[in-house]
Short mmCIF file of C-alpha atoms in Angstrom, two decimals:
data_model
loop_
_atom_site.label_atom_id
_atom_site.label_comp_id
_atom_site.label_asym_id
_atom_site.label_seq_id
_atom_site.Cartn_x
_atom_site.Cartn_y
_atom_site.Cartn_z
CA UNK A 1 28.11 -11.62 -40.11
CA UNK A 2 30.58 -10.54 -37.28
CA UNK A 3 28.99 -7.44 -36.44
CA UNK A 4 32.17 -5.75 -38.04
CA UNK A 5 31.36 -3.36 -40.60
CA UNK A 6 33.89 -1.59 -42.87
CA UNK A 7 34.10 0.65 -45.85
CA UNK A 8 34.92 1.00 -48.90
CA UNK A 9 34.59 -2.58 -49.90
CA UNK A 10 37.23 -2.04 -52.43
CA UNK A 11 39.21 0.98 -53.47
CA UNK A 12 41.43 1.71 -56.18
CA UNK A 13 44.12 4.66 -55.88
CA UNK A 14 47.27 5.79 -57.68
CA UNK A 15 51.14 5.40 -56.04
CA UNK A 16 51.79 8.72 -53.91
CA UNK A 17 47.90 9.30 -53.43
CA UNK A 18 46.23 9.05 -49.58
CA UNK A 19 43.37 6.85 -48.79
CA UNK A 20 41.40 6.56 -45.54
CA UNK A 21 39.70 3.33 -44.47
CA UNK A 22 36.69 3.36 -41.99
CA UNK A 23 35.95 0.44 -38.94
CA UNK A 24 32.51 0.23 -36.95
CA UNK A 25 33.21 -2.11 -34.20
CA UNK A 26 30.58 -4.53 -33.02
CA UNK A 27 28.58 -2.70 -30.60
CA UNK A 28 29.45 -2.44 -27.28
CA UNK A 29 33.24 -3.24 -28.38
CA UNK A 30 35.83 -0.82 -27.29
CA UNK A 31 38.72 -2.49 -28.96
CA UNK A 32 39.70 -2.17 -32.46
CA UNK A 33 42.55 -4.19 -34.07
CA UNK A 34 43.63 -3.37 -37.62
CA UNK A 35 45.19 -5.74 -39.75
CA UNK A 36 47.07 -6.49 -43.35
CA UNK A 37 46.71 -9.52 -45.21
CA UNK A 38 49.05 -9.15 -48.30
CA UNK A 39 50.24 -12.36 -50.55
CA UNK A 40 54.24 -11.98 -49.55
CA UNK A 41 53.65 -11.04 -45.64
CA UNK A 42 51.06 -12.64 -45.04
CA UNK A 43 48.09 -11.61 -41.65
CA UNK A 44 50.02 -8.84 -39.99
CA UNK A 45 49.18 -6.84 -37.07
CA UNK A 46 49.46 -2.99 -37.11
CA UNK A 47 47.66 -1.27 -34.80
CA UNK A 48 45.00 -1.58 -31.74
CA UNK A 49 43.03 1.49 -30.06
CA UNK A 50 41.04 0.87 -26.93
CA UNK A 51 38.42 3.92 -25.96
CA UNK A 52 39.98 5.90 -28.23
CA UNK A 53 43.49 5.29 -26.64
CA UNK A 54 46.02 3.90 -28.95
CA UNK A 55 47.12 0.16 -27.19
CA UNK A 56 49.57 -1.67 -29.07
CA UNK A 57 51.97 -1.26 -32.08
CA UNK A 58 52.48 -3.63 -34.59
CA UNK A 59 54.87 -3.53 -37.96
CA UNK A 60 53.08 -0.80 -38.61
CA UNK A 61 54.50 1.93 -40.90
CA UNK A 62 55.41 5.34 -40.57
CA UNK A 63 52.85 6.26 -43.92
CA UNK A 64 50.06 5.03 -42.19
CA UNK A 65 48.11 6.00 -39.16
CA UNK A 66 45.25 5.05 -36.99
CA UNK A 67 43.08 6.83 -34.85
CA UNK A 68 39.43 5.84 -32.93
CA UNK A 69 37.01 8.11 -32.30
CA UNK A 70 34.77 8.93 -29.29
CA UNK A 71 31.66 7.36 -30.95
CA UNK A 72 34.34 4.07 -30.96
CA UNK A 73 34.70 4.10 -35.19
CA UNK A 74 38.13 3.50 -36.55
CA UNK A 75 40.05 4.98 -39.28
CA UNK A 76 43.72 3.72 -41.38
CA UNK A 77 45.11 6.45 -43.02
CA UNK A 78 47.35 5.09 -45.60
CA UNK A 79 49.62 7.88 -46.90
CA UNK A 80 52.35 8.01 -49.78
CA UNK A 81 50.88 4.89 -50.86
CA UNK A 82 53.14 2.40 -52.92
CA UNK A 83 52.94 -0.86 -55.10
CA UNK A 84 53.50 -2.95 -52.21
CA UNK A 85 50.73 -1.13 -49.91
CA UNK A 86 47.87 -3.35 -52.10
CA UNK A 87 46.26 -5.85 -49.64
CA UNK A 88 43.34 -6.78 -48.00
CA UNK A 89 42.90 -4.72 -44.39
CA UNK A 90 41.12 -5.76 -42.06
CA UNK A 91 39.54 -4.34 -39.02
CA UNK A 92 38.71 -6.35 -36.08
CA UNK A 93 37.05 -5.90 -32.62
CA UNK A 94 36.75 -7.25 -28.97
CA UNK A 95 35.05 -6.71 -25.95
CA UNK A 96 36.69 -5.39 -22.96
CA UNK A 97 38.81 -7.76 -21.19
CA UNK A 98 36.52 -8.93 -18.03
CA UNK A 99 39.22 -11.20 -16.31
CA UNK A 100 41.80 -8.83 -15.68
CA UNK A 101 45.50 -8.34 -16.53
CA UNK A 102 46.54 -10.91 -19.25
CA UNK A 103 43.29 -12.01 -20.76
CA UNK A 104 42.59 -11.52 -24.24
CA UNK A 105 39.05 -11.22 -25.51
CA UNK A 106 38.23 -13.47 -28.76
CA UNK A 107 38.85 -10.64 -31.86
CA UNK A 108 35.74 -10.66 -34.52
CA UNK A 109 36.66 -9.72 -37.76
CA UNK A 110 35.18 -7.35 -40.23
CA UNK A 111 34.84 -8.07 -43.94
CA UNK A 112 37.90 -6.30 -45.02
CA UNK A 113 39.10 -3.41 -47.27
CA UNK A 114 40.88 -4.38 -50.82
CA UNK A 115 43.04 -1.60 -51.40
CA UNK A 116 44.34 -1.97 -55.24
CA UNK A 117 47.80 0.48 -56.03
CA UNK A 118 48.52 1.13 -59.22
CA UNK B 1 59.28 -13.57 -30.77
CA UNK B 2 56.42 -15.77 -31.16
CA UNK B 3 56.17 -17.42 -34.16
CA UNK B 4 53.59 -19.64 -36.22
CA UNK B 5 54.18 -22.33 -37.95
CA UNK B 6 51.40 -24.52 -40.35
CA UNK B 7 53.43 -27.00 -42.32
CA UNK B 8 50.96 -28.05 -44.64
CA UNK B 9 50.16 -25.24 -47.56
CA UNK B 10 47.26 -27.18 -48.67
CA UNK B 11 45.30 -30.24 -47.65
CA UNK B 12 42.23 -31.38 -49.19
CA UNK B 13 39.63 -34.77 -47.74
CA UNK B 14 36.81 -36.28 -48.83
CA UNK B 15 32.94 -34.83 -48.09
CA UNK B 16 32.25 -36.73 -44.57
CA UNK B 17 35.84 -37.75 -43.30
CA UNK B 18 38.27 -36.31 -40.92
CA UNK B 19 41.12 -34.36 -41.57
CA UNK B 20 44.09 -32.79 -39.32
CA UNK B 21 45.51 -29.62 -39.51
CA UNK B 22 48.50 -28.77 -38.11
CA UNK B 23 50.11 -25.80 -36.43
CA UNK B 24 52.87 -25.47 -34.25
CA UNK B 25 53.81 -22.07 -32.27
CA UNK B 26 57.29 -21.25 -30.46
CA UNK B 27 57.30 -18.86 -27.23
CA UNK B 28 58.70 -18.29 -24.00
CA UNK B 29 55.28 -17.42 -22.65
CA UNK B 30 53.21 -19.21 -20.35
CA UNK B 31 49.96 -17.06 -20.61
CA UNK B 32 48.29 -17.30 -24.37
CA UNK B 33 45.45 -17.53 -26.17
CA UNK B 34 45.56 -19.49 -29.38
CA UNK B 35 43.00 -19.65 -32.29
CA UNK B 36 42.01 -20.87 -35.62
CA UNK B 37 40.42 -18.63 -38.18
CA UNK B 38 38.87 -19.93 -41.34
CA UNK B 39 38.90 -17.56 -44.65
CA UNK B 40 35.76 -18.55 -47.04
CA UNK B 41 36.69 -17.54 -50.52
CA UNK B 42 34.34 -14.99 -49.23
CA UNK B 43 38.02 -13.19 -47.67
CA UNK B 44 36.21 -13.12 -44.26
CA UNK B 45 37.86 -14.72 -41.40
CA UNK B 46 35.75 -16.29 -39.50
CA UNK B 47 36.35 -17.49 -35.88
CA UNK B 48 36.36 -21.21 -35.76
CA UNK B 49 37.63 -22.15 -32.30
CA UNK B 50 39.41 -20.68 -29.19
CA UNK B 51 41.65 -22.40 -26.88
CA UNK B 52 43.31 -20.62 -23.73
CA UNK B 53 46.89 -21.98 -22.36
CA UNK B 54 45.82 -22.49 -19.24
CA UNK B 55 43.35 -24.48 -19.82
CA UNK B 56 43.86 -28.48 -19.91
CA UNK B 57 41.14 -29.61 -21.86
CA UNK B 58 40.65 -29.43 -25.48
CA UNK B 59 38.03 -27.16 -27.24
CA UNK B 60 35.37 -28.53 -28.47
CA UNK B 61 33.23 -26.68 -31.28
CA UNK B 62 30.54 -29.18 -33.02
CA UNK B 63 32.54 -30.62 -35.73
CA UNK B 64 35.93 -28.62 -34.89
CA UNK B 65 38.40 -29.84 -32.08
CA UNK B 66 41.83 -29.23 -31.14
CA UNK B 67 44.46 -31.09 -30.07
CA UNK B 68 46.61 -28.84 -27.32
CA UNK B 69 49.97 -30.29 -26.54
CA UNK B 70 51.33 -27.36 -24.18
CA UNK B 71 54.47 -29.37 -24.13
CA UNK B 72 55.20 -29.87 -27.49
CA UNK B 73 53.67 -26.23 -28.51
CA UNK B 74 51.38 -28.08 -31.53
CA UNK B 75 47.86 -27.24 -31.83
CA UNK B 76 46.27 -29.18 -34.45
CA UNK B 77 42.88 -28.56 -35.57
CA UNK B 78 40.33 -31.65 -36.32
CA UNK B 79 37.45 -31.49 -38.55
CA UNK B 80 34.92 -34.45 -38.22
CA UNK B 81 32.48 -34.71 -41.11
CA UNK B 82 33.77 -33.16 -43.54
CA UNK B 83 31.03 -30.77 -45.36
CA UNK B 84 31.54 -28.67 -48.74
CA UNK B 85 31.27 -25.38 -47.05
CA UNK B 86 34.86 -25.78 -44.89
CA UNK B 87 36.21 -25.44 -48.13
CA UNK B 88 38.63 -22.63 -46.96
CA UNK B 89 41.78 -20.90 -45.76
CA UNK B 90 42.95 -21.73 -41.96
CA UNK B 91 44.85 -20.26 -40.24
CA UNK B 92 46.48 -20.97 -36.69
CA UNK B 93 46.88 -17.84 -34.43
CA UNK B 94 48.55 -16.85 -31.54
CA UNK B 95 48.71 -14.19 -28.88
CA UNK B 96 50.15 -13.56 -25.67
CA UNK B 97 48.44 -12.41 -22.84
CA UNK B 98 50.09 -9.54 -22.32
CA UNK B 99 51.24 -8.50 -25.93
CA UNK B 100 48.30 -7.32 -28.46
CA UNK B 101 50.30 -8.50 -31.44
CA UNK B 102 48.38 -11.68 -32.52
CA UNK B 103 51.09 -13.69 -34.94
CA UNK B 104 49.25 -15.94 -37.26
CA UNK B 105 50.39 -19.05 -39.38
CA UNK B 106 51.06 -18.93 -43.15
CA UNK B 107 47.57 -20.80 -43.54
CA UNK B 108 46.60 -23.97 -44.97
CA UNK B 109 44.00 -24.23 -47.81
CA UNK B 110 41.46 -26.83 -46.88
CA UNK B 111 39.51 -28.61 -49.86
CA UNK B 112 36.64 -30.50 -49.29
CA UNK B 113 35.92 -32.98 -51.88
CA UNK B 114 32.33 -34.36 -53.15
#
């Protein structure tokens, strides 16, 4: 167990519908990654928030959005959803970087969402 | 861009012997950080070993170890002793230390035979 938690598990939705997925980083972590594993792309990276500040941009679309909270909880919003949206996500989370400019923390990984389209 | 690179889709070795997996990585960067996950059937990923590019010397985690050719831009991942439950996806990471955007590797799938 990573220390990751998210929810739903699993969640099954209808094309054009809006779904919200929910991260609790490992405590004390202020970084949150979020992540889609689908079987034709592949682990990609979409988003990171640190302290509730978004931090980096991945191939992230312009359906979906991200924000972190001040208790340090995540939420994907997944909007207009299509076919192709179905994949696992993933949330993941780091400690603060403690050597400075250009060091990356290891990133833990929660258990994942499975988002199902249909 | 960085990219990732495991050649071999899926690999499988006996319970108790070695096996190799590769993964090569192409960037322009001389600060990274480069990983290996491992995905249970379970769908967790799982850290399995860390190895920073400035850093020389190999990791070293109990059974795991890596092979770090900074040169050649290969990091190969060795499992010694072989046990049922590395049954699994891996996959080979990458990220920069300056760029959040960690690029992983199209993954290998790892059985381990009794």
């Amino acid at each position: 167990d990573s220390g990751v938690t998210q929810t739903p598990k699993h969640l099954i939705t209808a094309t054009g519908q809006r779904v919200t997925l929910r991260c609790s980083p490992r405590s004390g972590d202020l970084s949150v990654y979020w992540y889609q594993q689908s079987l034709d792309q592949g682990l990609q990276f979409l988003i990171q928030y640190y302290n509730g500040e978004e931090r980096a941009k991945g191939n992230i679309l312009e359906r979906f959005s991200a924000q972190q909270f001040p208790d340090l909880h995540s939420e994907l919003n997944l909007s207009s959803l299509e076919l192709g949206d179905s994949a696992l996500y993933f949330c993941a989370s780091s400690v603060p970087g403690g050597g400075g400019a250009g060091y990356q923390e290891t990133q833990y990984f929660g258990p994942g969402t499975r988002l199902l389209v249909l | 861009a960085q990219t990732v690179t495991q050649s071999q889709p899926e690999m499988s070795v006996q319970e108790a012997e070695t096996v190799t997996l590769s993964c090569t990585y192409d960037t322009s960067e001389n600060n990274y950080y480069l990983f290996w996950y491992k995905q249970p059937p379970s769908r967790q990923m799982i850290l399995v070993i860390r190895q920073e590019a400035y850093k020389q010397q190999n990791a070293t985690e109990n059974r795991f170890s890596v092979n770090f050719q900074k040169a050649a831009k290969s990091f190969s991942l060795k499992i010694s002793d072989s046990q049922l439950g590395d049954t699994a996806m891996y996959f080979c990471a990458f990220i920069s230390g300056d760029n959040n955007d960690m690029r992983f590797g199209a993954g290998t799938r790892l059985t381990v035979k009794p």
